[in-house]
Every structure is written in structure tokens, then in C-alpha cells.
Amino acid sequence: MPGIPLRNGGTAARIAVIPGDGIGKEVTPEAVKVLRAVAGSAKRPMEFIEFDWGADKFLREGVSLPVGAIEILRDEFDAMLFGELGADILLGLRFKLDLYVNARPVELLHDRLTPLRDRTEKDIRLMVFRENSEGLYVGVGGFFKKGTADEIAVQEDVNSRKGVERIIRYAFEYARHNGLKRVCMSDKSNAMNFAHDLWQRVFKEVRPEYAEIDSRHLYIDTLAMEIVRDPRQFDVIVTCNLFGDIISDLGAQLAGGLGLAPSGNIHPGKTSLFEPVHGSAPNIAGKGIANPLGSVLASAMMLEFLGWKPEAVALREAVRAALQENHVTPDLGGEKRTQAVGDWLAERVEVKLK
Ligand code: ATP
């Protein structure tokens, strides 16, 4: 997608850095280290402002996100780089900043990392776009006779015409801008005959505008099977909030697991949020062995969002090289520590972009 116009007239990008909890505190500084190397070598100015929001602040001061935090992020920054923050904070930000696109690239960067037999790098390269602002995650519903044997719990699936259309259009636009030939919309319209009937109608209405793109529909259960059977069939997948949550994690495993998976929470033209998919990983936090590649790849997505595609490509290539030369952490079979991986990548992109 084309980059966004930067807040301060198109030169320096202001990035809010929020490492958050657990290994977020270890991987995020490495991503920033690599981004600083990009900024220096490519003469792309970037300004990083760090915030200590998260669980530790909550324990110290009783607040995780201070009053006005969201407005500051929205009005004063071009993008946000997160480490790990609790689901409540993240969901709040997605809704309040209307970050309606959840972009989850599934890209195999080294053959040995996929659990699929005989699949190689060229076979697994696709993008999942998950609707990120409505669906079953809006928190509309209620209990009836709670706590009794007759209890009923209702969770509403909220789908607006506007919400469905903008994510479907985003998927097509992404395909068009990136020369990708195939878009697959996935739903469960055979069972969810109201909400996903809307998805069907919108999809049918929008697809003729992208006649050069081969668009198809698969029910979500079929998609789950097909993506494992033959991932080569897919370039771009677009689906609702719940299905996107699940299918993108399935994709993450096909491409090497949690330590490597990046994500973007995007509203084109507005402050957007980039983060690794993994959580705080308390079992390894503080040991200096967390894999920073998910965070670095999220930073590459951020660069692309800011309109700095060559730099994003250089970053991804550096990650690919780290995997090839085994400059990686123990979770990927290497012996390097988190900081050593960051140092190596920073040096690599510096040389590349000079
Ligand atoms: P949270 O409750 O914050 O989601 P979690 O431990 O339940 O944390 P994740 O942090 O997402 O879930 O990860 C699950 C496991 O995967 C971790 O315990 C860890 O062993 C492994 N893992 C995840 N991310 C990384 C990483 N960046 N480097 C190494 N291992 C990782």
C-alpha cells in the first residue's frame, strides 16, 4: 500500500514505542536498535519516544494506560511499536483508534521452519486480513440466570455494512498495489445466514471492481483444510474478526511459529500499531533468550506502512539472512542471545542500505 503522509510534513516519522510486559521489554529494544540502523543508513529520520505502560506500571501506580494516552498516540505519532500488552489494552486501542485492519503476513523465511512436509519458502507466502473492529469481539451480549443451572450466555456478532466493505476493499487494494493475483474471502455463510450473508453480498458487489484479480470464496472450515493441504493457492485472505484470529495463528505455525510472526493493526492514513504476535512468555522472560525476529518483522511492516518499502525489504532480507546463517535464538535452534541477534541485524541492514 502507498505510504501515509507523515504528521510533520513528510520527513521524520514519530514512533511511539511501548515495550509493555515480559519479553516485550527484551525484544522491543532490539527492534528499535535495528530501526535506528535503518534510520541512520537510509537517511530516513525517525524519532522514538518510549512509554512505560503495562503491567508493571499498573502494579506500581494502579494504572496501565494513563488518562489521555490514546489521544496522545492518535494525535502526536505516525505509528506505534508495541512489545506485549494485555488483551484489554490492545482491544481498547483497536476499537478506540478504529484500527480496522489486522494484517498478518504468513511468509516462510527458511524451509526448515515449516511443519509441512516438502514445502519450501516459495510455497508459503500469503497475507491474512482479519476484520479488527467488530464481529464477535465488540463485547455486546449478556447473561440470563447467571450462575444457575439454567444460565444462558449471549454473545452478539456485530457486522456493519461499512465495516465489512472497508476490510474487503482493503484486501483487494492491497492485492492490486502489490501485484498479487488472488483474493480469497472466507466466511460461514451457509450457517451464519444473516451476518455472513452480508459478507457474501458485499464481496459480490466489490469484486467486479477488481476484475484483474482472481477472487474466490471458501467456507472457513474448507479454508482451514486447504491452507494446510496446499498453501500455494493463496495470496490474500480476508475474513471476519473471529475466523481471522484463528486462521492467522494457523498461518503463523506454517511459517515457523510464534517467535517469528508479526502483525499490524492498521487504519490507512491514521496512527497504526505494529507488534509481534507472541505474548509476554513469562517462562523465558528476563533470561535474554527471547527471539526478537517477530518484533523486527513487525517493524518492517511499520516501515512499509510509513511508505519506506526499500527499507522494509532490507529488514526482511536481514532476517532471512539471520535464519540462513543461524544467527538466531534457541527457540529456532540457534545459540544466540536476544541482544546478539539485534546487533547482528543492525549491522547487516547498515551495510545493505549504505
Ligand atoms: P501471554 O499470557 O502474555 O500471552 P503466554 O506465555 O501465554 O503469554 P506467548 O508469550 O504468546 O504466550 O507464548 C507461548 C510460548 O511460546 C512461550 O511461553 C514461549 O515458550 C514461546 N515463545 C513465544 N514467543 C517467543 C519468543 N519471541 N521467543 C522465544 N519463545 C517464544
PDB file of C-alpha atoms in Angstrom, residues 150-322:
ATOM      1  CA  ASP A 150     -30.492 -22.616  33.574  1.00  0.00           C
ATOM      2  CA  GLU A 151     -27.905 -19.999  32.697  1.00  0.00           C
ATOM      3  CA  ILE A 152     -27.864 -18.528  29.211  1.00  0.00           C
ATOM      4  CA  ALA A 153     -24.971 -16.513  27.748  1.00  0.00           C
ATOM      5  CA  VAL A 154     -25.419 -14.491  24.572  1.00  0.00           C
ATOM      6  CA  GLN A 155     -22.546 -13.009  22.533  1.00  0.00           C
ATOM      7  CA  GLU A 156     -23.577 -10.874  19.591  1.00  0.00           C
ATOM      8  CA  ASP A 157     -21.793 -10.919  16.240  1.00  0.00           C
ATOM      9  CA  VAL A 158     -21.867  -7.332  15.018  1.00  0.00           C
ATOM     10  CA  ASN A 159     -21.249  -6.754  11.310  1.00  0.00           C
ATOM     11  CA  SER A 160     -21.833  -3.372   9.743  1.00  0.00           C
ATOM     12  CA  ARG A 161     -22.123  -2.748   6.043  1.00  0.00           C
ATOM     13  CA  LYS A 162     -19.370  -0.122   6.329  1.00  0.00           C
ATOM     14  CA  GLY A 163     -17.123  -2.410   8.387  1.00  0.00           C
ATOM     15  CA  VAL A 164     -17.414  -5.373   6.032  1.00  0.00           C
ATOM     16  CA  GLU A 165     -16.937  -3.270   2.925  1.00  0.00           C
ATOM     17  CA  ARG A 166     -13.826  -1.444   4.097  1.00  0.00           C
ATOM     18  CA  ILE A 167     -11.912  -4.609   5.035  1.00  0.00           C
ATOM     19  CA  ILE A 168     -12.871  -6.373   1.796  1.00  0.00           C
ATOM     20  CA  ARG A 169     -11.809  -3.315  -0.205  1.00  0.00           C
ATOM     21  CA  TYR A 170      -8.559  -3.104   1.739  1.00  0.00           C
ATOM     22  CA  ALA A 171      -7.737  -6.694   0.810  1.00  0.00           C
ATOM     23  CA  PHE A 172      -8.369  -6.038  -2.876  1.00  0.00           C
ATOM     24  CA  GLU A 173      -6.418  -2.773  -2.819  1.00  0.00           C
ATOM     25  CA  TYR A 174      -3.502  -4.492  -1.119  1.00  0.00           C
ATOM     26  CA  ALA A 175      -3.509  -7.191  -3.775  1.00  0.00           C
ATOM     27  CA  ARG A 176      -3.659  -4.606  -6.557  1.00  0.00           C
ATOM     28  CA  HIS A 177      -0.849  -2.443  -5.142  1.00  0.00           C
ATOM     29  CA  ASN A 178       1.399  -5.412  -4.581  1.00  0.00           C
ATOM     30  CA  GLY A 179       0.774  -7.171  -7.889  1.00  0.00           C
ATOM     31  CA  LEU A 180      -0.908 -10.138  -6.197  1.00  0.00           C
ATOM     32  CA  LYS A 181      -3.355 -12.065  -8.299  1.00  0.00           C
ATOM     33  CA  ARG A 182      -5.643 -13.870  -5.867  1.00  0.00           C
ATOM     34  CA  VAL A 183      -8.012 -12.815  -3.091  1.00  0.00           C
ATOM     35  CA  CYS A 184      -9.991 -15.350  -1.078  1.00  0.00           C
ATOM     36  CA  MET A 185     -12.880 -14.213   1.137  1.00  0.00           C
ATOM     37  CA  SER A 186     -13.800 -16.685   3.825  1.00  0.00           C
ATOM     38  CA  ASP A 187     -16.931 -16.865   5.952  1.00  0.00           C
ATOM     39  CA  LYS A 188     -19.512 -19.337   7.223  1.00  0.00           C
ATOM     40  CA  SER A 189     -22.493 -18.028   5.293  1.00  0.00           C
ATOM     41  CA  ASN A 190     -24.018 -21.495   4.999  1.00  0.00           C
ATOM     42  CA  ALA A 191     -24.627 -21.477   8.767  1.00  0.00           C
ATOM     43  CA  MET A 192     -24.412 -17.810   9.783  1.00  0.00           C
ATOM     44  CA  ASN A 193     -27.166 -16.763   7.473  1.00  0.00           C
ATOM     45  CA  PHE A 194     -27.506 -13.124   8.497  1.00  0.00           C
ATOM     46  CA  ALA A 195     -24.057 -11.803   9.402  1.00  0.00           C
ATOM     47  CA  HIS A 196     -22.278 -13.687   6.685  1.00  0.00           C
ATOM     48  CA  ASP A 197     -24.985 -13.144   4.141  1.00  0.00           C
ATOM     49  CA  LEU A 198     -23.890  -9.523   4.425  1.00  0.00           C
ATOM     50  CA  TRP A 199     -20.262 -10.574   3.780  1.00  0.00           C
ATOM     51  CA  GLN A 200     -21.410 -12.506   0.702  1.00  0.00           C
ATOM     52  CA  ARG A 201     -23.373  -9.614  -0.741  1.00  0.00           C
ATOM     53  CA  VAL A 202     -20.625  -7.062  -0.160  1.00  0.00           C
ATOM     54  CA  PHE A 203     -17.997  -9.386  -1.645  1.00  0.00           C
ATOM     55  CA  LYS A 204     -20.088  -9.938  -4.775  1.00  0.00           C
ATOM     56  CA  GLU A 205     -20.615  -6.214  -5.133  1.00  0.00           C
ATOM     57  CA  VAL A 206     -16.971  -5.218  -4.713  1.00  0.00           C
ATOM     58  CA  ARG A 207     -15.174  -7.946  -6.681  1.00  0.00           C
ATOM     59  CA  PRO A 208     -16.106  -6.737 -10.209  1.00  0.00           C
ATOM     60  CA  GLU A 209     -14.195  -3.525  -9.481  1.00  0.00           C
ATOM     61  CA  TYR A 210     -11.048  -5.651  -9.299  1.00  0.00           C
ATOM     62  CA  ALA A 211     -11.560  -7.652 -12.446  1.00  0.00           C
ATOM     63  CA  GLU A 212      -7.824  -8.322 -12.874  1.00  0.00           C
ATOM     64  CA  ILE A 213      -7.793 -10.211  -9.578  1.00  0.00           C
ATOM     65  CA  ASP A 214      -8.901 -13.802  -9.327  1.00  0.00           C
ATOM     66  CA  SER A 215     -11.334 -13.698  -6.391  1.00  0.00           C
ATOM     67  CA  ARG A 216     -12.874 -16.701  -4.751  1.00  0.00           C
ATOM     68  CA  HIS A 217     -14.855 -17.683  -1.691  1.00  0.00           C
ATOM     69  CA  LEU A 218     -14.245 -20.554   0.719  1.00  0.00           C
ATOM     70  CA  TYR A 219     -16.120 -21.504   3.846  1.00  0.00           C
ATOM     71  CA  ILE A 220     -13.826 -21.134   6.820  1.00  0.00           C
ATOM     72  CA  ASP A 221     -13.690 -24.861   7.563  1.00  0.00           C
ATOM     73  CA  THR A 222     -12.658 -25.555   3.968  1.00  0.00           C
ATOM     74  CA  LEU A 223     -10.086 -22.771   4.126  1.00  0.00           C
ATOM     75  CA  ALA A 224      -8.549 -24.316   7.269  1.00  0.00           C
ATOM     76  CA  MET A 225      -8.094 -27.584   5.403  1.00  0.00           C
ATOM     77  CA  GLU A 226      -6.902 -26.075   2.145  1.00  0.00           C
ATOM     78  CA  ILE A 227      -4.321 -23.780   3.688  1.00  0.00           C
ATOM     79  CA  VAL A 228      -2.626 -26.798   5.241  1.00  0.00           C
ATOM     80  CA  ARG A 229      -3.090 -29.074   2.229  1.00  0.00           C
ATOM     81  CA  ASP A 230      -1.714 -26.585  -0.285  1.00  0.00           C
ATOM     82  CA  PRO A 231      -0.818 -23.071   0.875  1.00  0.00           C
ATOM     83  CA  ARG A 232       0.354 -22.177  -2.644  1.00  0.00           C
ATOM     84  CA  GLN A 233      -3.286 -21.482  -3.560  1.00  0.00           C
ATOM     85  CA  PHE A 234      -3.394 -18.245  -1.578  1.00  0.00           C
ATOM     86  CA  ASP A 235      -2.034 -14.706  -1.936  1.00  0.00           C
ATOM     87  CA  VAL A 236      -4.525 -12.701   0.122  1.00  0.00           C
ATOM     88  CA  ILE A 237      -7.176 -13.962   2.537  1.00  0.00           C
ATOM     89  CA  VAL A 238      -9.825 -11.702   4.034  1.00  0.00           C
ATOM     90  CA  THR A 239     -12.187 -12.749   6.795  1.00  0.00           C
ATOM     91  CA  CYS A 240     -14.038 -11.679   9.931  1.00  0.00           C
ATOM     92  CA  ASN A 241     -12.582 -10.996  13.370  1.00  0.00           C
ATOM     93  CA  LEU A 242     -13.027 -14.445  14.949  1.00  0.00           C
ATOM     94  CA  PHE A 243     -12.062 -16.531  11.929  1.00  0.00           C
ATOM     95  CA  GLY A 244      -9.136 -14.220  11.217  1.00  0.00           C
ATOM     96  CA  ASP A 245      -7.877 -14.660  14.763  1.00  0.00           C
ATOM     97  CA  ILE A 246      -7.776 -18.418  14.317  1.00  0.00           C
ATOM     98  CA  ILE A 247      -6.633 -18.735  10.713  1.00  0.00           C
ATOM     99  CA  SER A 248      -3.787 -16.250  11.214  1.00  0.00           C
ATOM    100  CA  ASP A 249      -2.419 -18.296  14.123  1.00  0.00           C
ATOM    101  CA  LEU A 250      -2.639 -21.400  11.986  1.00  0.00           C
ATOM    102  CA  GLY A 251      -0.683 -19.484   9.366  1.00  0.00           C
ATOM    103  CA  ALA A 252       1.900 -18.397  11.952  1.00  0.00           C
ATOM    104  CA  GLN A 253       2.678 -22.039  12.692  1.00  0.00           C
ATOM    105  CA  LEU A 254       3.039 -22.834   8.999  1.00  0.00           C
ATOM    106  CA  ALA A 255       5.696 -20.138   8.778  1.00  0.00           C
ATOM    107  CA  GLY A 256       7.790 -21.000  11.818  1.00  0.00           C
ATOM    108  CA  GLY A 257       5.751 -20.310  14.929  1.00  0.00           C
ATOM    109  CA  LEU A 258       5.077 -17.560  17.421  1.00  0.00           C
ATOM    110  CA  GLY A 259       8.595 -16.214  17.789  1.00  0.00           C
ATOM    111  CA  LEU A 260       8.614 -15.098  14.161  1.00  0.00           C
ATOM    112  CA  ALA A 261       5.089 -13.844  13.498  1.00  0.00           C
ATOM    113  CA  PRO A 262       4.444 -10.096  13.102  1.00  0.00           C
ATOM    114  CA  SER A 263       1.180  -8.203  12.948  1.00  0.00           C
ATOM    115  CA  GLY A 264      -0.150  -4.783  12.050  1.00  0.00           C
ATOM    116  CA  ASN A 265      -3.271  -3.099  13.382  1.00  0.00           C
ATOM    117  CA  ILE A 266      -3.937  -0.525  10.724  1.00  0.00           C
ATOM    118  CA  HIS A 267      -6.229   2.302   9.745  1.00  0.00           C
ATOM    119  CA  PRO A 268      -4.877   3.741   6.495  1.00  0.00           C
ATOM    120  CA  GLY A 269      -3.790   7.345   6.971  1.00  0.00           C
ATOM    121  CA  LYS A 270      -4.046   7.195  10.759  1.00  0.00           C
ATOM    122  CA  THR A 271      -1.716   6.237  13.588  1.00  0.00           C
ATOM    123  CA  SER A 272      -1.380   2.469  13.391  1.00  0.00           C
ATOM    124  CA  LEU A 273       0.079  -0.178  15.648  1.00  0.00           C
ATOM    125  CA  PHE A 274       2.663  -2.854  14.918  1.00  0.00           C
ATOM    126  CA  GLU A 275       3.645  -5.708  17.220  1.00  0.00           C
ATOM    127  CA  PRO A 276       4.896  -9.266  17.378  1.00  0.00           C
ATOM    128  CA  VAL A 277       2.103 -11.827  17.711  1.00  0.00           C
ATOM    129  CA  HIS A 278       3.560 -13.546  20.771  1.00  0.00           C
ATOM    130  CA  GLY A 279       2.653 -12.639  24.327  1.00  0.00           C
ATOM    131  CA  SER A 280       4.762 -11.938  27.408  1.00  0.00           C
ATOM    132  CA  ALA A 281       6.167 -15.520  27.567  1.00  0.00           C
ATOM    133  CA  PRO A 282       6.756 -15.449  31.351  1.00  0.00           C
ATOM    134  CA  ASN A 283       8.584 -18.794  31.187  1.00  0.00           C
ATOM    135  CA  ILE A 284      11.543 -17.219  29.377  1.00  0.00           C
ATOM    136  CA  ALA A 285      11.199 -13.543  30.372  1.00  0.00           C
ATOM    137  CA  GLY A 286      14.353 -11.992  31.840  1.00  0.00           C
ATOM    138  CA  LYS A 287      16.657 -14.705  30.540  1.00  0.00           C
ATOM    139  CA  GLY A 288      17.900 -12.819  27.485  1.00  0.00           C
ATOM    140  CA  ILE A 289      16.918 -15.591  25.084  1.00  0.00           C
ATOM    141  CA  ALA A 290      13.629 -14.281  23.643  1.00  0.00           C
ATOM    142  CA  ASN A 291      13.508 -14.285  19.879  1.00  0.00           C
ATOM    143  CA  PRO A 292      13.345 -10.672  18.622  1.00  0.00           C
ATOM    144  CA  LEU A 293      12.545 -11.562  14.988  1.00  0.00           C
ATOM    145  CA  GLY A 294       8.755 -11.195  15.373  1.00  0.00           C
ATOM    146  CA  SER A 295       9.260  -7.670  16.643  1.00  0.00           C
ATOM    147  CA  VAL A 296      11.792  -6.892  13.907  1.00  0.00           C
ATOM    148  CA  LEU A 297       9.402  -8.174  11.229  1.00  0.00           C
ATOM    149  CA  ALA A 298       6.615  -6.068  12.767  1.00  0.00           C
ATOM    150  CA  SER A 299       8.981  -3.099  12.402  1.00  0.00           C
ATOM    151  CA  ALA A 300       9.392  -3.958   8.723  1.00  0.00           C
ATOM    152  CA  MET A 301       5.600  -3.826   8.359  1.00  0.00           C
ATOM    153  CA  MET A 302       5.656  -0.446  10.056  1.00  0.00           C
ATOM    154  CA  LEU A 303       8.264   0.858   7.607  1.00  0.00           C
ATOM    155  CA  GLU A 304       6.113  -0.278   4.721  1.00  0.00           C
ATOM    156  CA  PHE A 305       3.092   1.455   6.240  1.00  0.00           C
ATOM    157  CA  LEU A 306       5.155   4.650   6.500  1.00  0.00           C
ATOM    158  CA  GLY A 307       5.960   4.368   2.798  1.00  0.00           C
ATOM    159  CA  TRP A 308       9.544   3.135   3.173  1.00  0.00           C
ATOM    160  CA  LYS A 309       9.328  -0.045   1.176  1.00  0.00           C
ATOM    161  CA  PRO A 310      13.022  -0.494   0.209  1.00  0.00           C
ATOM    162  CA  GLU A 311      13.974  -0.240   3.887  1.00  0.00           C
ATOM    163  CA  ALA A 312      11.271  -2.742   4.815  1.00  0.00           C
ATOM    164  CA  VAL A 313      12.607  -5.141   2.194  1.00  0.00           C
ATOM    165  CA  ALA A 314      16.160  -4.699   3.520  1.00  0.00           C
ATOM    166  CA  LEU A 315      14.967  -5.521   7.026  1.00  0.00           C
ATOM    167  CA  ARG A 316      13.202  -8.670   5.884  1.00  0.00           C
ATOM    168  CA  GLU A 317      16.247  -9.735   3.918  1.00  0.00           C
ATOM    169  CA  ALA A 318      18.391  -9.282   7.023  1.00  0.00           C
ATOM    170  CA  VAL A 319      16.027 -11.552   8.973  1.00  0.00           C
ATOM    171  CA  ARG A 320      16.174 -14.114   6.199  1.00  0.00           C
ATOM    172  CA  ALA A 321      19.976 -13.989   6.314  1.00  0.00           C
ATOM    173  CA  ALA A 322      19.981 -14.411  10.112  1.00  0.00           C
TER     174      ALA A 322
END
